[in-house]
CSV table of C-alpha atoms and ligand atoms in Angstrom, one decimal:
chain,number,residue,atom,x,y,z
A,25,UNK,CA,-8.8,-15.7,-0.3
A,26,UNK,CA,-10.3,-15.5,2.8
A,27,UNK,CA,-9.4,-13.1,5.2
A,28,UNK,CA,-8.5,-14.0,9.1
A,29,UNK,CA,-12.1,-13.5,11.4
A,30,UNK,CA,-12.5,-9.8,12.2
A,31,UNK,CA,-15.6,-7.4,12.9
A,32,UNK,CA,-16.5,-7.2,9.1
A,33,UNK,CA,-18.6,-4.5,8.1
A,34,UNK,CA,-18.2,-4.8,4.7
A,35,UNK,CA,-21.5,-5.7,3.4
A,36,UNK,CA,-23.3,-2.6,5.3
A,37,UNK,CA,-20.6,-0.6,3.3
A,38,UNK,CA,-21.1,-2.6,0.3
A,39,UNK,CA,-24.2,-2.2,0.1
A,40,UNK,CA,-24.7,1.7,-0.5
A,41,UNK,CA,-21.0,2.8,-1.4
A,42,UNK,CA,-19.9,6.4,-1.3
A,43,UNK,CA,-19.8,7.7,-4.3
A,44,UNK,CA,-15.7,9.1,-3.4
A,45,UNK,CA,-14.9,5.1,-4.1
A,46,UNK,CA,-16.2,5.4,-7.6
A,47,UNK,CA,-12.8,6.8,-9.2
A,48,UNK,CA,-15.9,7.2,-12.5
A,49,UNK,CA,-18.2,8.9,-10.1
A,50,UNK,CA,-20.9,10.0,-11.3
A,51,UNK,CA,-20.8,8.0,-14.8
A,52,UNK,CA,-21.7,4.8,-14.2
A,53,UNK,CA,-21.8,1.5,-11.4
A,54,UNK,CA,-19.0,0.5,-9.3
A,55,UNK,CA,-16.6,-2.1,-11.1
A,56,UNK,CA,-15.9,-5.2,-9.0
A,57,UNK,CA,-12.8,-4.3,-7.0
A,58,UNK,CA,-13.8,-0.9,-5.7
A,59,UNK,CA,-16.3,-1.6,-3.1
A,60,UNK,CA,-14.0,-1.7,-0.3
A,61,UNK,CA,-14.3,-4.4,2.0
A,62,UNK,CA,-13.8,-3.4,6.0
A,63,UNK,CA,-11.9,-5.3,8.7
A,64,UNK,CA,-11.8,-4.2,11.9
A,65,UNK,CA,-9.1,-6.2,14.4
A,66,UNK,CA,-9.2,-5.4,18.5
A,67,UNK,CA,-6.3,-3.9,18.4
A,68,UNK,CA,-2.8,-2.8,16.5
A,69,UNK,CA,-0.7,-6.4,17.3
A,70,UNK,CA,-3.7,-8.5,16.3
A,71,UNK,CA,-4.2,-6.3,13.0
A,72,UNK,CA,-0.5,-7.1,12.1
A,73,UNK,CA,-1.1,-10.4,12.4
A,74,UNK,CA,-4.3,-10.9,10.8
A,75,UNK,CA,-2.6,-8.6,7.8
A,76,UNK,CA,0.4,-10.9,7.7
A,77,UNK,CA,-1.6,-14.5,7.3
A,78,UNK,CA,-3.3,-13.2,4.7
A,79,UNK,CA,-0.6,-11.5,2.7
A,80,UNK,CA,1.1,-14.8,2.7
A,81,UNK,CA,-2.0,-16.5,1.3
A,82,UNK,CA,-2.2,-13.5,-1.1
A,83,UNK,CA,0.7,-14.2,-2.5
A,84,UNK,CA,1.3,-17.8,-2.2
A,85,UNK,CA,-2.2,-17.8,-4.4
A,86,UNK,CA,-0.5,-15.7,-6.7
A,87,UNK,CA,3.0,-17.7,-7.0
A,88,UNK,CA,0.4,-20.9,-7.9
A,89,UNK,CA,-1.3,-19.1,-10.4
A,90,UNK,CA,1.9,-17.0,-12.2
A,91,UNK,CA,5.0,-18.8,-10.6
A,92,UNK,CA,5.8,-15.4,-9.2
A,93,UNK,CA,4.2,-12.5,-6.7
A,94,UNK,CA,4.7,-9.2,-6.8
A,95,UNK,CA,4.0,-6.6,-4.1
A,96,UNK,CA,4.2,-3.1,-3.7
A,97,UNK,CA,5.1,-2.1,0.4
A,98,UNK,CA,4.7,0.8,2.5
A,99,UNK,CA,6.4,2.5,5.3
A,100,UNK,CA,4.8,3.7,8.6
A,101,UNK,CA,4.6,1.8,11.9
A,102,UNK,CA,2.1,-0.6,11.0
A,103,UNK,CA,3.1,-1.3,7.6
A,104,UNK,CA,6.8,-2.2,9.1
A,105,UNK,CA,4.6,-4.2,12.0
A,106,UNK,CA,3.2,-6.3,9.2
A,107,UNK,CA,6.2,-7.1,7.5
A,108,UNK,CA,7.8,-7.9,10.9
A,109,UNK,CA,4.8,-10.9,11.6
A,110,UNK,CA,5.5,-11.8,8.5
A,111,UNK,CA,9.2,-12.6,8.9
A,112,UNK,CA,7.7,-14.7,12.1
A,113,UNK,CA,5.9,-16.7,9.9
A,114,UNK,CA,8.9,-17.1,7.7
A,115,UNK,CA,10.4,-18.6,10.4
A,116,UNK,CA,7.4,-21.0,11.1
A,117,UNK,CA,6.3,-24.0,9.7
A,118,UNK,CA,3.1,-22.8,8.0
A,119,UNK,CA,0.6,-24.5,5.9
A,120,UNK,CA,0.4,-21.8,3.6
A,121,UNK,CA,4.1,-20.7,2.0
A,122,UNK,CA,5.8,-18.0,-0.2
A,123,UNK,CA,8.9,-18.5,-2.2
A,124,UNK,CA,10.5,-15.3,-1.4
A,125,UNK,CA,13.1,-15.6,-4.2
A,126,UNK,CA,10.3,-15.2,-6.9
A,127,UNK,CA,8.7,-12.2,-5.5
A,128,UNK,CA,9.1,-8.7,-6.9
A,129,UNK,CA,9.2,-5.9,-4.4
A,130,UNK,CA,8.2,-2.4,-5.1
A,131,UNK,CA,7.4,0.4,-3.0
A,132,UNK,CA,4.2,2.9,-3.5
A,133,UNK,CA,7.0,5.9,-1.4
A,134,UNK,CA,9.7,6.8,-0.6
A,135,UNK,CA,11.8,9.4,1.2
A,136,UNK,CA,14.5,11.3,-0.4
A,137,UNK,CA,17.7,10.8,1.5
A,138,UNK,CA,20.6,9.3,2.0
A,139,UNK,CA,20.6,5.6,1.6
A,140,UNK,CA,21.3,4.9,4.8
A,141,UNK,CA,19.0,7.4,6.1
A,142,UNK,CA,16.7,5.5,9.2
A,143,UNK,CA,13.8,7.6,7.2
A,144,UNK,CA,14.2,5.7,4.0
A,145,UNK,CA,10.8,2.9,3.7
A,146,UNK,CA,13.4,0.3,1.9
A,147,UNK,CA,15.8,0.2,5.3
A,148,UNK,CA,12.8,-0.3,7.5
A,149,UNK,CA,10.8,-3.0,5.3
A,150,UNK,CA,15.0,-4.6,4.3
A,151,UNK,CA,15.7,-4.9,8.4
A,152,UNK,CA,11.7,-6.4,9.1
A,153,UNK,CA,11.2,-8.5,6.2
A,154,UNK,CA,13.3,-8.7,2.6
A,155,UNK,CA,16.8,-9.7,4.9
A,156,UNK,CA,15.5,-12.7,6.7
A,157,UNK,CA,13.1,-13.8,3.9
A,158,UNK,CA,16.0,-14.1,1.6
A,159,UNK,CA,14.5,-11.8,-0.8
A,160,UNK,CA,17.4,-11.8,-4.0
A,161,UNK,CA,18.6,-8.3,-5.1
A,162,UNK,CA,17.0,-8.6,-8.3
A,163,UNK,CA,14.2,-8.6,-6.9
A,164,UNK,CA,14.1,-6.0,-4.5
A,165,UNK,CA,13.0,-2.9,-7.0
A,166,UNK,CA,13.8,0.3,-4.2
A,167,UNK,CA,13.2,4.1,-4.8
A,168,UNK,CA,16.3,5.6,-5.5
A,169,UNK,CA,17.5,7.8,-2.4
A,170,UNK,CA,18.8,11.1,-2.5
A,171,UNK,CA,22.5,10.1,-3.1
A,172,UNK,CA,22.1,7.5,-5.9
A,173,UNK,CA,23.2,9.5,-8.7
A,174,UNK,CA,20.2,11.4,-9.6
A,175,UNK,CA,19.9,15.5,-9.5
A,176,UNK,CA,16.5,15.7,-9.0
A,177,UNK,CA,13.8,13.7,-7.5
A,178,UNK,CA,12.1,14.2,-10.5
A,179,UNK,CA,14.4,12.4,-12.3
A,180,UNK,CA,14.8,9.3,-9.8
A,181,UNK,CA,10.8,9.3,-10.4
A,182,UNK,CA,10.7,8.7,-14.1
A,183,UNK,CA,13.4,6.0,-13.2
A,184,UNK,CA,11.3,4.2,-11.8
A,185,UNK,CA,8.4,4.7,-14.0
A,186,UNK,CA,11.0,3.0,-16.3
A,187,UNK,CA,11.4,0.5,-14.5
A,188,UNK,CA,7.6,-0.5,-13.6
A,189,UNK,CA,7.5,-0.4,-17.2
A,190,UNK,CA,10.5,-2.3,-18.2
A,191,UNK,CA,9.0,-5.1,-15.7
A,192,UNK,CA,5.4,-4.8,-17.5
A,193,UNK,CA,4.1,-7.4,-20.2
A,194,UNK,CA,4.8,-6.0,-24.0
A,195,UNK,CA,3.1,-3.0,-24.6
A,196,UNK,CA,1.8,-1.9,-21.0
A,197,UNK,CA,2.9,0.5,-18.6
A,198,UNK,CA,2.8,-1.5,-15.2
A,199,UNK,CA,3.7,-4.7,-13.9
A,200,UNK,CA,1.0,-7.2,-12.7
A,201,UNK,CA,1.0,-6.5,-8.8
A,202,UNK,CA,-0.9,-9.1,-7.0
A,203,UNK,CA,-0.9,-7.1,-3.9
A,204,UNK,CA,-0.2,-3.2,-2.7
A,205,UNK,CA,0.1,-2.2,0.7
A,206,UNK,CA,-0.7,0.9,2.0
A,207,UNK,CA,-0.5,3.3,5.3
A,208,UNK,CA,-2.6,6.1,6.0
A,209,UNK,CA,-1.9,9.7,7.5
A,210,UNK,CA,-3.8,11.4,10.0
A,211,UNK,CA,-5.0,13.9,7.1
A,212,UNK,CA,-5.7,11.1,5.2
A,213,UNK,CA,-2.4,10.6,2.5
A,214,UNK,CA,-1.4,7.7,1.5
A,215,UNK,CA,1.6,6.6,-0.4
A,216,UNK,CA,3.4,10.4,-0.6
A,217,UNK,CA,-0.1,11.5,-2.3
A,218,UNK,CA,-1.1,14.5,0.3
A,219,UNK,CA,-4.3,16.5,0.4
A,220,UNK,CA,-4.6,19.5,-1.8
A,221,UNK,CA,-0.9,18.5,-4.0
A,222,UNK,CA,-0.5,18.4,-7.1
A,223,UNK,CA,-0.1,14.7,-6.9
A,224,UNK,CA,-3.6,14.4,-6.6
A,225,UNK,CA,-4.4,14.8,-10.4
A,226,UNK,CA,-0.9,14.3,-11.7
A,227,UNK,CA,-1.3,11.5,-14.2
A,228,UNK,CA,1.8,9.6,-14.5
A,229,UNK,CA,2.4,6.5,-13.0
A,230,UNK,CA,5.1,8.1,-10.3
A,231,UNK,CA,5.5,11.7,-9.3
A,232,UNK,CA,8.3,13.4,-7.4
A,233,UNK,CA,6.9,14.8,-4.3
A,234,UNK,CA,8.3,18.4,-2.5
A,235,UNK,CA,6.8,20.4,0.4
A,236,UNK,CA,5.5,17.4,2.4
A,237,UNK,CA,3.2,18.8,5.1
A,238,UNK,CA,5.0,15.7,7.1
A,239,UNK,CA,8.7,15.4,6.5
A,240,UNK,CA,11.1,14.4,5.2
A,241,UNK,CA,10.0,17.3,2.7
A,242,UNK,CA,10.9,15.6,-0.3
A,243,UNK,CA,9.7,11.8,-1.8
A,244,UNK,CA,9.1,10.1,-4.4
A,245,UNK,CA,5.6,8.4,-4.6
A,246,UNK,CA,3.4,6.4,-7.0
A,247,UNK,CA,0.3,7.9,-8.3
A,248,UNK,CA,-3.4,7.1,-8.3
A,249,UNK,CA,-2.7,5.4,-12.1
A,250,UNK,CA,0.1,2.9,-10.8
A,251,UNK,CA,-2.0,2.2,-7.1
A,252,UNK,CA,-5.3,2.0,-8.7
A,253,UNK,CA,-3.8,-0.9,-11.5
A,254,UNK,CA,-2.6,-2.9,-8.4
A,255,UNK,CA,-5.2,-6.2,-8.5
A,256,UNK,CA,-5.7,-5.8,-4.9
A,257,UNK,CA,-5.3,-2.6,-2.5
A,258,UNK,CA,-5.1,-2.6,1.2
A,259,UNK,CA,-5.2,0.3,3.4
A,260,UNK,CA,-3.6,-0.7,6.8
A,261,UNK,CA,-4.5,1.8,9.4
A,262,UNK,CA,-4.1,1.7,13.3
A,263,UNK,CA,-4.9,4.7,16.2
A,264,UNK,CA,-7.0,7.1,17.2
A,265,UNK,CA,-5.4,9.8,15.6
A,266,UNK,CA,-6.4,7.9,12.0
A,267,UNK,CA,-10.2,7.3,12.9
A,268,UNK,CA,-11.6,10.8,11.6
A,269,UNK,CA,-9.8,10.6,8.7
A,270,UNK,CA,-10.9,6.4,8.5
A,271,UNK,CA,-14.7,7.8,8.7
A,272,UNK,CA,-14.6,10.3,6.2
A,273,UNK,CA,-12.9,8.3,3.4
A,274,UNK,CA,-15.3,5.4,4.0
A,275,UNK,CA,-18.7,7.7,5.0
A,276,UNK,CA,-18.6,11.2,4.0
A,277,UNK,CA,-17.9,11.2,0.0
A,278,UNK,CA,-14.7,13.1,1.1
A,279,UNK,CA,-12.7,13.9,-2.2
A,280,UNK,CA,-9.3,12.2,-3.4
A,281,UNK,CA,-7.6,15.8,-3.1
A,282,UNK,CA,-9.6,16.3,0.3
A,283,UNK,CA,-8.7,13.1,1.6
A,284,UNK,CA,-6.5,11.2,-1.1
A,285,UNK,CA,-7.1,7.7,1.0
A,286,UNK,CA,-10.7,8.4,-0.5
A,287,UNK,CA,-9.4,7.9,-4.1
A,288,UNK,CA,-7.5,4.5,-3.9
A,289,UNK,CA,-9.0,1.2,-5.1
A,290,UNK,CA,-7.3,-2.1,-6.7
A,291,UNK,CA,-8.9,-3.9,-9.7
A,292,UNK,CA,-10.5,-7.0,-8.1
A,293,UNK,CA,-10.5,-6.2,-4.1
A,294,UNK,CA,-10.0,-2.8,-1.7
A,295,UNK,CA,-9.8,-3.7,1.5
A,296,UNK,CA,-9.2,-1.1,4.9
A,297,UNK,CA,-8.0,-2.9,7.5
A,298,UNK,CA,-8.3,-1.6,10.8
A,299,UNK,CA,-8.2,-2.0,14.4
A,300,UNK,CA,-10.4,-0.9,16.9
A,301,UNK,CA,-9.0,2.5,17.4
A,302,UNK,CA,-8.6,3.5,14.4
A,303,UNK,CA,-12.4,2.1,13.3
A,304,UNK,CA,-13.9,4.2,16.2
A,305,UNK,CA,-15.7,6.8,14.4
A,306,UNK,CA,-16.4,4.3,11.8
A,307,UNK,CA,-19.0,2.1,13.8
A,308,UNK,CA,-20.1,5.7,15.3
A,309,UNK,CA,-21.1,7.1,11.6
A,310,UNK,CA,-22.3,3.7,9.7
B,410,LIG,O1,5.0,9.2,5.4
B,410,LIG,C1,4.5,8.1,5.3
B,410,LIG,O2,3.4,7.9,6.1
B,410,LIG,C2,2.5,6.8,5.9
B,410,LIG,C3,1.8,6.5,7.2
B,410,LIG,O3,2.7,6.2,8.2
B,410,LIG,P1,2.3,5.9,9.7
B,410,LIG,O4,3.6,5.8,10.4
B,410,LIG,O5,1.5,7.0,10.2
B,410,LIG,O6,1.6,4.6,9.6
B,410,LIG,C4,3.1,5.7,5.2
B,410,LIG,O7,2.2,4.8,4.7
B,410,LIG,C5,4.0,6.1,4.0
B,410,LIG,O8,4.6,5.0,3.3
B,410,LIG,C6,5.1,7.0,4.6
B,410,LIG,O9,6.0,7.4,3.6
């Protein structure tokens, strides 16, 4: 798949990777997939655009390999941006088309509230994408919130573990996911993964999450072992406030429980995907 025209940057990266993309650094060469490739759009609408094209080729390749897509979404104002372009080009004729009723939806975090809570990742992405695309119920595999039945967000984590694995081929513990979307903190978190947490170097597939530096205090998140499976990663970042935290995860060999953007890859691509802003100390270090 080819991504929309942007300021790419991704062979200088390519070229000598830090060794904080190597999630075996230090015993061996890069697999294929972890290099991370670097666009750079002018500005925060354009980026949501760009982001939305090609997640509808992403997973209209996918639905013409498999049948099906599956994705895994994040919050945060730019992840909702996306899914709100992509609804647009729902609406339009396009040459390039999804069958929303055979794509699975997961989340990589989630808050722990209420349901109906205007925090919860699931309203947001329901409201901006999954309502007017038509995506079934079945298909729509949400977090649990706070008042779903479970006691602890503990248990509401290993749910969903479950449930990845329910959804996985015989014998394995994830799901194929063509595609997983990700935002990025100013300190550099991603999912509900925050620097210096145990999340970090918990192991399991997905971790309940308390004592957010950023609230709501409690979440539910993936972990590195269910993001890193994902065939393809993207980081979708916009602002000013993100570029420091942008140029030390791609530059600096920053650590995953330094910078836990640092540690994600997918299997076969990792792409950041920027706009100008937040790439601003980027083009200033490289
Ligand atoms: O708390 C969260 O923050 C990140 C980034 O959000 P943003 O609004 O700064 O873009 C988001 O990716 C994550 O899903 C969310 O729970």
């Amino acid at each position: 798949m080819t991504l929309p025209p942007g300021d790419r940057i991704a062979a200088r990266l390519s070229e000598d990777p830090p060794a904080s993309h190597r999630s075996d650094a230090g015993s061996g060469p890069l697999q294929e997939g972890q290099v991370p490739d670097v666009v750079i759009e002018p500005d925060a609408d354009r980026l949501a655009r760009a982001v939305a094209a090609a997640l509808v080729a992403r997973l209209a390749a996918a639905q013409a390999v498999h049948g099906t897509a599956s994705v895994v979404l994040t919050g945060g104002g730019i992840g909702t941006a996306v899914l709100q372009r992509v609804a647009d080009l729902v609406r339009e004729p396009a040459r390039e088309r999804v069958d929303w009723t055979a794509v699975d939806v997961w989340w990589g975090d989630e808050r722990w509230v209420p349901a109906d809570d205007e925090d919860r990742n699931e309203l947001g992405a329901r409201r901006a994408l999954l309502d007017p695309a038509g995506v079934p119920e079945e298909r729509i595999h949400a977090m649990p919130a706070s008042d779903a039945g479970f006691a602890e967000p503990e248990d509401a984590a290993d749910w969903y573990a479950g449930q990845l694995a329910a959804a996985a081929p015989e014998g394995e513990p994830l799901p194929r996911i063509d595609l997983l979307l990700l935002g990025m903190g100013p300190e550099g978190h991603v999912a509900s993964i925050f620097p210096g947490t145990p999340a970090v170097s918990d192991e399991r597939p997905v971790v309940a999450v308390r004592d957010c530096p950023k609230p709501p205090p409690t979440r539910v998140s993936l972990g590195y072992p269910a993001i890193n499976a994902a065939e393809e990663v993207w980081l979708l970042v916009s602002g000013s406030a993100k570029s420091p935290a942008v140029a030390r995860a791609l530059t600096s060999g920053a650590t995953p429980d330094e910078l836990p953007a640092a540690g994600v890859h997918g299997r076969r691509a990792t792409r950041w995907l920027l706009d100008a802003e937040a790439a601003a100390e980027l083009d200033a270090r490289s």
